Amino acid sequence: MKVAAFLFDLDGVLVDTAKYHFLAWRKMANALGFDFTHEQNEQLKGVGRVQSLEIILGWGGKTLSQEEKNHWMHQKNAWYQTFIADMNPDEILPGALAFLEKTKALGLKIALGSASRNAPVILEKTGLRHWFEAVVDGNVVSASKPNPEVYLKGAELLEVAPTACVVFEDAVSGMEAAQNAGMPCVGIGNADQLSNTIITVKGLHQITPEAIITLVKS
Ligand code: B16
Ligand code: MG
């Protein structure tokens, strides 16, 4: 099958918003009387808001009512939004713009596949929106990664067969979503954690679209 589209995750692939999620969740944890580490935060990458809260409360040994959980998710998001309000194009990760440019020049279609409900604001603040023919984010999907919905919807909107898509992901849950969608996945980050990929690199600056196409075909 000829590669026809690249589907990109947002946080950890094109921008680093994980640091802002960490600051905001940590502020909540501290207000509830406990703390967690940067290493623990790694487990929250690509994981949706509701599930992230459950994991963090588990770390602190806290049991909250649904009303309290709603309150803290709302509060965390308000803190997070104050951080991303100041984002700008300088926060695009190294190599991402050049990679998108080359992808477009090769005639491939491009979609976003993010778990975040804040993706539209991040795309606008960083000036990335115009690269995507389709944006699938936490506002339009009902099942979070590792469910394949986010990437299957991206393929559908681009009118491309799932088998003709390649996914770029930094999170284990996202890598599994690609796998469940039947799409080859390029891992961005730590090769020890992202094992089920066609290749894993530290960032988009280390690869080219041409190299990925060759790899998929081989
Ligand atoms: P929000 P991605 C994910 O973005 C983040 O990696 C994850 O940490 C976050 O909890 C999730 O979005 C939901 O984000 O609270 O803004 O809706 O990696 O899928 O682009
Ligand atoms: Mg991610």
Short mmCIF file of C-alpha atoms and ligand atoms in Angstrom, two decimals:
data_model
loop_
_atom_site.label_atom_id
_atom_site.label_comp_id
_atom_site.label_asym_id
_atom_site.label_seq_id
_atom_site.Cartn_x
_atom_site.Cartn_y
_atom_site.Cartn_z
CA MET A 1 0.00 0.00 0.00
CA LYS A 2 1.28 3.47 -0.94
CA VAL A 3 1.65 5.88 1.99
CA ALA A 4 -0.91 8.67 1.47
CA ALA A 5 -1.12 10.44 4.85
CA PHE A 6 0.76 11.23 8.05
CA LEU A 7 -1.24 11.57 11.28
CA PHE A 8 0.47 13.50 14.06
CA ASP A 9 -0.13 13.47 17.78
CA LEU A 10 0.25 16.97 19.25
CA ASP A 11 1.69 16.97 22.78
CA GLY A 12 5.18 15.42 22.73
CA VAL A 13 5.45 15.26 18.93
CA LEU A 14 4.88 18.80 17.65
CA VAL A 15 4.91 20.77 20.92
CA ASP A 16 5.85 20.11 24.54
CA THR A 17 2.72 20.81 26.56
CA ALA A 18 3.43 17.89 28.93
CA LYS A 19 5.36 20.33 31.14
CA TYR A 20 2.24 22.50 31.52
CA HIS A 21 0.01 19.49 32.25
CA PHE A 22 2.56 18.49 34.91
CA LEU A 23 2.58 21.94 36.55
CA ALA A 24 -1.22 22.10 36.64
CA TRP A 25 -1.81 18.52 37.90
CA ARG A 26 0.94 18.98 40.48
CA LYS A 27 -0.69 22.16 41.74
CA MET A 28 -3.88 20.15 42.24
CA ALA A 29 -2.05 17.29 43.98
CA ASN A 30 -0.31 19.76 46.32
CA ALA A 31 -3.66 21.38 47.15
CA LEU A 32 -4.94 17.90 48.04
CA GLY A 33 -1.89 17.32 50.28
CA PHE A 34 0.44 15.11 48.23
CA ASP A 35 3.04 15.34 45.47
CA PHE A 36 4.24 13.32 42.48
CA THR A 37 7.37 13.23 40.39
CA HIS A 38 8.37 14.04 36.84
CA GLU A 39 8.92 10.32 36.28
CA GLN A 40 5.37 9.54 37.38
CA ASN A 41 4.14 12.27 35.04
CA GLU A 42 5.51 10.24 32.09
CA GLN A 43 2.63 7.79 32.65
CA LEU A 44 0.10 10.55 31.94
CA LYS A 45 1.31 11.28 28.41
CA GLY A 46 -1.43 10.77 25.86
CA VAL A 47 -3.86 9.74 28.62
CA GLY A 48 -7.14 11.69 28.68
CA ARG A 49 -8.21 14.09 31.43
CA VAL A 50 -10.61 11.80 33.34
CA GLN A 51 -8.19 8.87 33.41
CA SER A 52 -5.25 11.12 34.31
CA LEU A 53 -7.15 12.34 37.38
CA GLU A 54 -7.91 8.75 38.47
CA ILE A 55 -4.22 7.78 38.16
CA ILE A 56 -3.03 10.82 40.14
CA LEU A 57 -5.62 10.30 42.90
CA GLY A 58 -4.39 6.69 43.10
CA TRP A 59 -0.83 7.94 43.69
CA GLY A 60 -2.06 10.13 46.55
CA GLY A 61 -4.36 7.43 47.96
CA LYS A 62 -7.30 9.85 47.66
CA THR A 63 -10.94 8.96 47.15
CA LEU A 64 -13.15 11.80 45.94
CA SER A 65 -16.84 12.10 45.08
CA GLN A 66 -17.81 12.67 41.44
CA GLU A 67 -18.65 16.28 42.29
CA GLU A 68 -15.18 16.83 43.77
CA LYS A 69 -13.54 15.15 40.77
CA ASN A 70 -15.43 17.47 38.41
CA HIS A 71 -14.33 20.45 40.48
CA TRP A 72 -10.64 19.47 40.33
CA MET A 73 -10.68 18.64 36.61
CA HIS A 74 -12.20 22.06 35.99
CA GLN A 75 -9.66 23.76 38.26
CA LYS A 76 -6.68 21.89 36.72
CA ASN A 77 -7.85 22.83 33.25
CA ALA A 78 -8.20 26.50 34.25
CA TRP A 79 -4.57 26.47 35.52
CA TYR A 80 -3.43 24.64 32.38
CA GLN A 81 -5.18 27.18 30.16
CA THR A 82 -3.34 30.07 31.81
CA PHE A 83 -0.04 28.34 30.86
CA ILE A 84 -0.96 27.64 27.23
CA ALA A 85 -2.40 31.13 26.77
CA ASP A 86 1.18 32.39 26.53
CA MET A 87 2.40 29.77 24.04
CA ASN A 88 3.99 30.95 20.79
CA PRO A 89 5.64 29.44 17.67
CA ASP A 90 9.00 29.19 19.52
CA GLU A 91 7.50 26.24 21.43
CA ILE A 92 7.19 24.07 18.33
CA LEU A 93 9.59 21.14 18.83
CA PRO A 94 12.86 20.99 16.81
CA GLY A 95 12.44 19.75 13.25
CA ALA A 96 8.62 19.74 13.34
CA LEU A 97 8.06 22.60 10.92
CA ALA A 98 10.61 21.33 8.39
CA PHE A 99 9.06 17.86 8.63
CA LEU A 100 5.54 19.19 7.98
CA GLU A 101 6.82 21.26 5.08
CA LYS A 102 8.53 18.27 3.41
CA THR A 103 5.46 16.09 4.02
CA LYS A 104 3.26 18.61 2.22
CA ALA A 105 5.80 18.98 -0.60
CA LEU A 106 5.64 15.21 -1.15
CA GLY A 107 1.88 15.51 -1.65
CA LEU A 108 0.92 13.58 1.49
CA LYS A 109 -2.20 14.52 3.47
CA ILE A 110 -1.76 15.65 7.08
CA ALA A 111 -4.09 15.23 10.09
CA LEU A 112 -3.86 15.85 13.83
CA GLY A 113 -4.82 13.10 16.29
CA SER A 114 -4.74 14.47 19.82
CA ALA A 115 -6.47 13.47 23.05
CA SER A 116 -6.53 17.09 24.15
CA ARG A 117 -9.64 19.25 24.28
CA ASN A 118 -7.28 22.23 24.28
CA ALA A 119 -5.73 21.33 20.92
CA PRO A 120 -7.48 24.16 18.98
CA VAL A 121 -5.97 26.82 21.30
CA ILE A 122 -2.48 25.25 21.09
CA LEU A 123 -2.66 25.07 17.27
CA GLU A 124 -3.75 28.70 17.11
CA LYS A 125 -1.12 30.03 19.57
CA THR A 126 1.73 28.19 17.82
CA GLY A 127 0.50 29.00 14.29
CA LEU A 128 0.33 25.28 13.40
CA ARG A 129 -3.35 25.07 12.41
CA HIS A 130 -2.91 25.66 8.67
CA TRP A 131 -0.85 22.48 8.20
CA PHE A 132 -3.78 20.16 8.94
CA GLU A 133 -6.48 19.10 6.50
CA ALA A 134 -8.23 17.38 9.39
CA VAL A 135 -8.07 18.00 13.14
CA VAL A 136 -9.28 15.20 15.41
CA ASP A 137 -8.98 16.07 19.11
CA GLY A 138 -10.55 15.42 22.52
CA ASN A 139 -13.58 17.51 21.54
CA VAL A 140 -14.64 15.14 18.78
CA VAL A 141 -13.68 11.65 19.95
CA SER A 142 -15.67 9.65 22.49
CA ALA A 143 -13.08 6.96 23.32
CA SER A 144 -9.58 7.89 24.43
CA LYS A 145 -6.30 6.33 23.25
CA PRO A 146 -5.45 3.35 23.13
CA ASN A 147 -8.84 3.17 21.41
CA PRO A 148 -8.12 3.70 17.69
CA GLU A 149 -11.04 6.12 17.16
CA VAL A 150 -8.86 9.25 17.01
CA TYR A 151 -6.72 7.89 14.17
CA LEU A 152 -9.50 6.04 12.31
CA LYS A 153 -11.49 9.27 12.26
CA GLY A 154 -8.45 11.14 10.94
CA ALA A 155 -8.11 8.65 8.05
CA GLU A 156 -11.83 8.90 7.35
CA LEU A 157 -11.78 12.72 7.23
CA LEU A 158 -8.76 12.64 4.91
CA GLU A 159 -10.53 10.01 2.79
CA VAL A 160 -7.49 7.73 3.00
CA ALA A 161 -7.43 4.00 3.89
CA PRO A 162 -6.07 3.34 7.43
CA THR A 163 -3.39 1.09 5.91
CA ALA A 164 -2.10 4.07 3.88
CA CYS A 165 -1.53 6.16 7.04
CA VAL A 166 1.51 6.53 9.30
CA VAL A 167 1.11 7.76 12.88
CA PHE A 168 3.67 9.81 14.86
CA GLU A 169 3.33 9.29 18.63
CA ASP A 170 5.23 9.94 21.87
CA ALA A 171 2.96 8.01 24.24
CA VAL A 172 2.45 4.29 24.83
CA SER A 173 -1.35 4.76 24.77
CA GLY A 174 -1.04 6.57 21.42
CA MET A 175 1.28 3.95 19.97
CA GLU A 176 -1.32 1.32 20.93
CA ALA A 177 -4.08 3.43 19.34
CA ALA A 178 -2.11 3.40 16.06
CA GLN A 179 -1.58 -0.34 16.36
CA ASN A 180 -5.30 -0.88 17.02
CA ALA A 181 -6.09 1.24 13.94
CA GLY A 182 -3.80 -0.99 11.84
CA MET A 183 -1.40 1.89 11.13
CA PRO A 184 2.40 1.79 11.33
CA CYS A 185 3.71 4.06 14.09
CA VAL A 186 6.84 6.20 14.34
CA GLY A 187 7.80 6.61 18.00
CA ILE A 188 9.00 9.99 19.26
CA GLY A 189 10.92 9.69 22.53
CA ASN A 190 12.28 6.75 24.45
CA ALA A 191 12.86 3.54 22.40
CA ASP A 192 12.64 1.42 25.59
CA GLN A 193 9.07 2.55 26.19
CA LEU A 194 7.92 2.80 22.57
CA SER A 195 8.70 -0.71 21.38
CA ASN A 196 5.95 -1.46 18.88
CA THR A 197 7.04 1.07 16.29
CA ILE A 198 8.68 0.93 12.86
CA ILE A 199 11.35 3.26 14.26
CA THR A 200 11.72 5.38 17.41
CA VAL A 201 13.69 8.63 17.37
CA LYS A 202 14.20 11.46 19.84
CA GLY A 203 12.39 13.96 17.66
CA LEU A 204 11.25 14.86 14.15
CA HIS A 205 14.62 16.57 13.55
CA GLN A 206 16.19 13.08 13.37
CA ILE A 207 14.12 11.75 10.45
CA THR A 208 12.70 12.76 7.07
CA PRO A 209 9.33 11.92 5.49
CA GLU A 210 11.17 10.19 2.62
CA ALA A 211 13.00 7.88 5.06
CA ILE A 212 9.71 6.95 6.76
CA ILE A 213 8.05 6.14 3.42
CA THR A 214 11.01 3.93 2.47
CA LEU A 215 10.83 2.19 5.85
CA VAL A 216 7.09 1.46 5.51
CA LYS A 217 7.56 0.04 2.01
CA SER A 218 10.47 -2.23 2.95
P1 B16 B 1 -6.69 18.05 27.92
P2 B16 B 1 -1.87 14.41 23.08
C1 B16 B 1 -2.81 14.62 25.59
O1 B16 B 1 -2.39 15.23 24.38
C2 B16 B 1 -1.76 14.82 26.65
O2 B16 B 1 -0.57 14.12 26.29
C3 B16 B 1 -2.26 14.31 27.98
O3 B16 B 1 -1.31 14.52 29.00
C4 B16 B 1 -3.57 15.03 28.34
O4 B16 B 1 -4.11 14.57 29.57
C5 B16 B 1 -4.59 14.81 27.21
O5 B16 B 1 -4.03 15.27 25.98
C6 B16 B 1 -5.91 15.53 27.46
O6 B16 B 1 -5.65 16.92 27.44
O7 B16 B 1 -6.80 17.98 29.39
O8 B16 B 1 -6.05 19.32 27.40
O9 B16 B 1 -8.01 17.76 27.21
O10 B16 B 1 -0.54 13.83 23.42
O11 B16 B 1 -2.91 13.35 22.74
O12 B16 B 1 -1.80 15.49 22.02
MG MG B 2 1.41 12.90 22.91
#
